[in-house]
Coordinates of C-alpha atoms in Angstrom, one line a residue:
Chain A
X1 CA 104.4 14.7 106.7
X2 CA 101.6 15.8 109.1
X3 CA 99.8 12.5 108.5
X4 CA 102.9 10.5 109.3
X5 CA 103.5 12.5 112.5
X6 CA 99.9 12.1 113.7
X7 CA 100.0 8.4 113.0
X8 CA 103.2 8.0 115.0
X9 CA 101.7 9.8 117.9
X10 CA 98.5 7.8 117.8
X11 CA 100.5 4.6 118.0
X12 CA 102.5 5.7 121.0
X13 CA 99.4 7.1 122.8
X14 CA 97.4 3.9 122.0
X15 CA 100.2 1.7 123.3
X16 CA 100.1 3.8 126.5
X17 CA 96.5 2.7 127.0
X18 CA 94.5 5.7 125.5
X19 CA 92.3 5.0 122.5
X20 CA 92.9 7.2 119.4
X21 CA 91.3 8.2 116.1
X22 CA 93.2 10.0 113.3
X23 CA 91.6 12.0 110.5
X24 CA 93.4 11.7 107.2
X25 CA 93.2 13.1 103.7
X26 CA 96.4 11.3 102.6
X27 CA 95.3 7.7 102.3
X28 CA 98.7 6.2 101.3
X29 CA 100.7 7.9 104.0
X30 CA 98.2 6.9 106.7
X31 CA 98.1 3.3 105.4
X32 CA 101.9 3.1 105.6
X33 CA 102.2 4.5 109.1
X34 CA 99.3 2.3 110.1
X35 CA 97.6 4.0 113.1
X36 CA 95.0 2.1 115.2
X37 CA 91.9 3.9 113.8
X38 CA 91.6 6.4 111.0
X39 CA 88.8 8.2 109.0
X40 CA 89.6 9.3 105.4
X41 CA 88.0 12.3 103.8
X42 CA 89.0 12.9 100.2
X43 CA 89.6 16.7 100.4
X44 CA 92.7 18.8 99.6
X45 CA 95.2 18.9 102.5
X46 CA 94.3 21.5 105.1
X47 CA 90.6 20.6 105.3
X48 CA 90.7 17.3 107.2
X49 CA 87.7 18.3 109.3
X50 CA 85.9 20.2 106.6
X51 CA 85.4 23.3 104.5
X52 CA 86.0 26.8 106.0
X53 CA 82.9 28.3 107.6
X54 CA 80.7 25.4 106.5
X55 CA 79.3 24.3 109.8
X56 CA 77.1 21.5 108.4
X57 CA 80.0 20.0 106.5
X58 CA 82.4 20.2 109.5
X59 CA 79.8 18.7 111.8
X60 CA 78.9 15.9 109.4
X61 CA 82.6 14.9 109.0
X62 CA 83.4 15.1 112.7
X63 CA 80.2 13.3 113.6
X64 CA 81.0 10.5 111.3
X65 CA 84.5 10.3 112.7
X66 CA 83.2 10.1 116.3
X67 CA 80.8 7.3 115.1
X68 CA 83.8 5.5 113.6
X69 CA 85.8 5.9 116.8
X70 CA 83.1 4.0 118.6
X71 CA 82.5 1.3 116.0
X72 CA 85.9 0.4 114.5
X73 CA 86.9 -3.0 116.0
X74 CA 89.8 -4.1 113.8
X75 CA 93.2 -2.4 114.5
X76 CA 94.4 -0.5 111.4
X77 CA 91.0 0.2 109.9
X78 CA 90.7 3.3 107.7
X79 CA 87.0 4.2 107.2
X80 CA 86.3 6.2 104.0
X81 CA 83.8 9.0 104.1
X82 CA 81.7 9.7 101.1
X83 CA 82.1 13.5 100.9
X84 CA 83.3 15.1 97.6
X85 CA 85.1 18.4 97.8
X86 CA 83.5 19.9 94.6
X87 CA 81.6 17.6 92.2
X88 CA 81.9 20.2 89.5
X89 CA 85.6 20.9 89.8
X90 CA 88.0 18.1 90.5
X91 CA 91.1 19.9 89.2
X92 CA 92.8 19.9 92.6
X93 CA 93.1 16.2 92.3
X94 CA 95.2 16.6 89.2
X95 CA 97.4 19.6 90.4
X96 CA 97.9 19.4 94.2
X97 CA 101.5 18.4 95.0
X98 CA 102.3 17.9 91.3
X99 CA 105.3 19.6 89.7
X100 CA 104.7 23.4 89.8
X101 CA 102.6 23.2 93.0
X102 CA 103.9 25.9 95.4
X103 CA 103.5 26.1 99.1
X104 CA 103.9 29.4 100.9
X105 CA 107.4 29.5 102.2
X106 CA 108.4 32.9 103.4
X107 CA 112.1 33.9 103.8
X108 CA 113.4 34.1 107.4
X109 CA 113.2 37.9 107.5
X110 CA 109.6 37.9 106.4
X111 CA 108.8 35.2 108.9
X112 CA 110.4 37.1 111.7
X113 CA 108.5 40.2 110.8
X114 CA 105.2 38.4 110.7
X115 CA 106.0 36.9 114.1
X116 CA 106.8 40.4 115.6
X117 CA 103.5 41.7 114.2
X118 CA 101.5 38.8 115.7
X119 CA 103.1 39.3 119.1
X120 CA 102.5 43.1 119.0
X121 CA 98.9 42.6 118.0
X122 CA 98.1 40.3 121.0
X123 CA 100.1 42.5 123.4
X124 CA 98.0 45.4 122.3
X125 CA 94.8 43.4 122.7
X126 CA 95.9 42.0 126.1
X127 CA 97.9 44.6 127.9
X128 CA 99.9 43.3 130.9
Chain B
X1 CA 90.6 7.5 93.9
X2 CA 92.6 9.1 96.7
X3 CA 95.7 11.1 95.7
X4 CA 98.9 9.0 96.1
X5 CA 100.9 11.6 98.0
X6 CA 104.0 9.4 98.4
X7 CA 104.9 9.2 94.7
X8 CA 103.7 12.8 94.1
X9 CA 105.9 14.3 96.7
X10 CA 108.8 12.2 95.6
X11 CA 108.4 13.7 92.1
X12 CA 107.8 17.3 93.4
X13 CA 111.0 17.2 95.6
X14 CA 113.0 15.1 93.1
X15 CA 116.0 17.5 93.6
X16 CA 116.4 15.9 97.1
X17 CA 117.1 12.4 98.2
X18 CA 113.8 10.5 98.4
X19 CA 112.2 10.6 101.8
X20 CA 111.8 7.3 103.5
X21 CA 108.3 7.3 104.8
X22 CA 107.5 5.2 107.9
X23 CA 106.0 1.8 106.9
X24 CA 104.6 -0.1 109.9
X25 CA 103.6 -3.5 108.6
X26 CA 102.9 -5.1 112.0
X27 CA 99.4 -4.4 113.4
X28 CA 99.1 -1.2 115.3
X29 CA 98.8 -1.1 119.1
X30 CA 95.2 -1.4 120.3
X31 CA 93.3 -0.1 123.3
X32 CA 89.5 -0.8 123.1
X33 CA 87.3 2.2 123.7
X34 CA 85.4 0.8 126.7
X35 CA 82.7 3.4 127.0
X36 CA 80.7 5.5 124.6
X37 CA 82.3 8.9 123.9
X38 CA 79.4 10.5 125.6
X39 CA 80.9 9.1 128.8
X40 CA 84.5 10.0 128.0
X41 CA 86.9 12.9 128.5
X42 CA 88.1 13.5 124.9
X43 CA 91.2 15.5 123.9
X44 CA 91.7 17.3 120.6
X45 CA 95.1 17.4 119.0
X46 CA 96.0 19.0 115.6
X47 CA 99.3 19.0 113.7
X48 CA 98.2 22.1 111.7
X49 CA 100.6 24.5 113.4
X50 CA 98.0 26.3 115.4
X51 CA 99.1 29.0 117.8
X52 CA 97.3 30.8 120.6
X53 CA 97.7 34.6 120.9
X54 CA 101.4 35.4 121.2
X55 CA 102.7 31.8 121.6
X56 CA 106.1 31.4 119.9
X57 CA 105.9 30.1 116.3
X58 CA 107.2 26.7 115.2
X59 CA 110.6 26.1 113.6
X60 CA 112.0 23.6 111.1
X61 CA 112.1 20.1 112.6
X62 CA 110.4 21.5 115.7
X63 CA 108.9 18.7 117.9
X64 CA 107.5 21.1 120.5
X65 CA 103.8 21.5 121.1
X66 CA 101.4 24.2 122.3
X67 CA 98.5 24.2 124.8
X68 CA 95.4 25.9 123.5
X69 CA 92.8 26.9 126.1
X70 CA 89.6 25.1 125.2
X71 CA 87.6 28.3 125.2
X72 CA 89.9 30.1 122.7
X73 CA 88.1 32.3 120.2
X74 CA 88.9 32.2 116.5
X75 CA 90.6 35.6 116.9
X76 CA 93.0 34.1 119.4
X77 CA 94.3 31.6 116.9
X78 CA 96.8 31.8 114.1
X79 CA 98.5 29.2 111.8
X80 CA 102.2 28.7 111.4
X81 CA 103.0 25.9 109.0
X82 CA 104.6 25.5 105.5
X83 CA 103.6 22.0 104.6
X84 CA 100.0 22.6 103.4
X85 CA 98.1 25.5 101.9
X86 CA 97.0 27.4 105.0
X87 CA 94.7 30.0 103.6
X88 CA 91.4 28.3 104.5
X89 CA 92.7 27.3 108.0
X90 CA 93.7 30.9 108.6
X91 CA 90.2 31.9 107.7
X92 CA 88.6 29.2 109.8
X93 CA 90.9 27.1 112.0
X94 CA 88.2 24.5 112.4
X95 CA 89.3 23.1 109.0
X96 CA 92.2 21.5 110.8
X97 CA 91.6 22.3 114.5
X98 CA 87.8 21.9 115.1
X99 CA 87.8 23.3 118.6
X100 CA 84.4 25.1 118.1
X101 CA 82.8 22.0 116.7
X102 CA 84.1 19.8 119.6
X103 CA 82.7 22.3 122.1
X104 CA 79.4 22.0 120.4
X105 CA 79.5 18.2 120.5
X106 CA 80.3 18.4 124.2
X107 CA 77.4 20.8 124.8
X108 CA 75.1 18.4 123.0
X109 CA 76.3 15.4 125.0
X110 CA 77.9 13.6 122.0
X111 CA 81.2 13.6 123.9
X112 CA 81.3 13.6 127.7
X113 CA 83.9 16.3 128.3
X114 CA 86.4 18.2 126.1
X115 CA 89.8 18.3 127.7
X116 CA 91.2 21.7 128.6
X117 CA 93.6 22.5 127.0
X118 CA 93.7 21.2 123.4
X119 CA 97.1 20.4 121.9
X120 CA 98.7 21.6 118.7
X121 CA 102.1 21.1 117.0
X122 CA 103.6 21.6 113.5
X123 CA 103.4 18.2 111.9
X124 CA 106.0 18.8 109.2
X125 CA 108.8 17.1 111.1
X126 CA 110.9 14.8 108.9
X127 CA 112.5 13.0 111.8
X128 CA 110.1 10.2 112.8
X129 CA 112.4 9.4 115.7
X130 CA 111.9 12.9 117.1
X131 CA 108.1 12.6 116.9
X132 CA 108.1 9.1 118.4
X133 CA 110.7 9.6 121.1
X134 CA 110.5 13.3 122.0
X135 CA 107.0 14.6 121.3
X136 CA 104.7 11.5 121.7
X137 CA 105.8 10.6 125.3
X138 CA 105.2 14.2 126.4
X139 CA 101.7 14.0 125.0
X140 CA 101.1 10.7 126.8
X141 CA 102.1 12.4 130.1
X142 CA 99.8 15.4 129.3
X143 CA 96.9 13.1 128.6
X144 CA 97.5 10.9 131.6
X145 CA 97.8 13.8 134.0
X146 CA 94.4 15.0 132.8
X147 CA 92.8 11.6 132.8
X148 CA 92.0 11.8 129.1
X149 CA 90.1 8.7 127.8
X150 CA 90.1 9.3 124.1
X151 CA 92.4 11.3 121.7
X152 CA 91.0 12.8 118.5
X153 CA 93.9 13.6 116.1
X154 CA 93.7 15.9 113.1
X155 CA 96.6 16.3 110.6
X156 CA 96.8 19.1 108.1

């Protein structure tokens, strides 16, 4: 859903005269919504600009994306990056978003509590 | 082979009516990038549900957005999103909101200037109309007011 939303925004912003580039890890969704420029990285959702705390990996992906931003000349192009999430473990490709795949969905009460806790934490850290 | 998310999510949520994904067959709008990014003011926008300090969280079908100060530290950021596994982004928001990396690219001259603030929203909005007609025009205004010349968008 994120990929659709980002693609929709890119099209509106581009039509208003500002060039855009979208990252994507959901090739089919991005292809369908058809933003002006996109860069595909074949990673599990939630890592469109790289692995946690892996600076080299993040910099490589974003650097490639910036290069693509400057070089894509055909509207609707999706550049595919060569990075592989884990060459020794490709199970995520078989299980992500398949039946049985569970996203964290807290109940409203739990969400409200977490929200209160977050606000309290920052109020304490930043009094006034 | 990239994962085909449209059939997978149709199967995963088969208890519900199938979602009608947006299909734009006509070519996308196009504005050429007239300068190198090293000469451009670039804005970062993420749909990963990123919040700064005590900003209010996002809600279901929420087309609002948050302004994140460009110098925000990792400890200032949290994630509020139920459409993707958020564990890694909670540990390192740069997975979906690469603010630290963009500051580095600015310091190295790879981009001319990183816009202050960066923009975030929660991309799990089913209503394409809401995104297109409510959220996107507000983002255009934000970018115009700050004379942004290129927008880098990261979904989650």
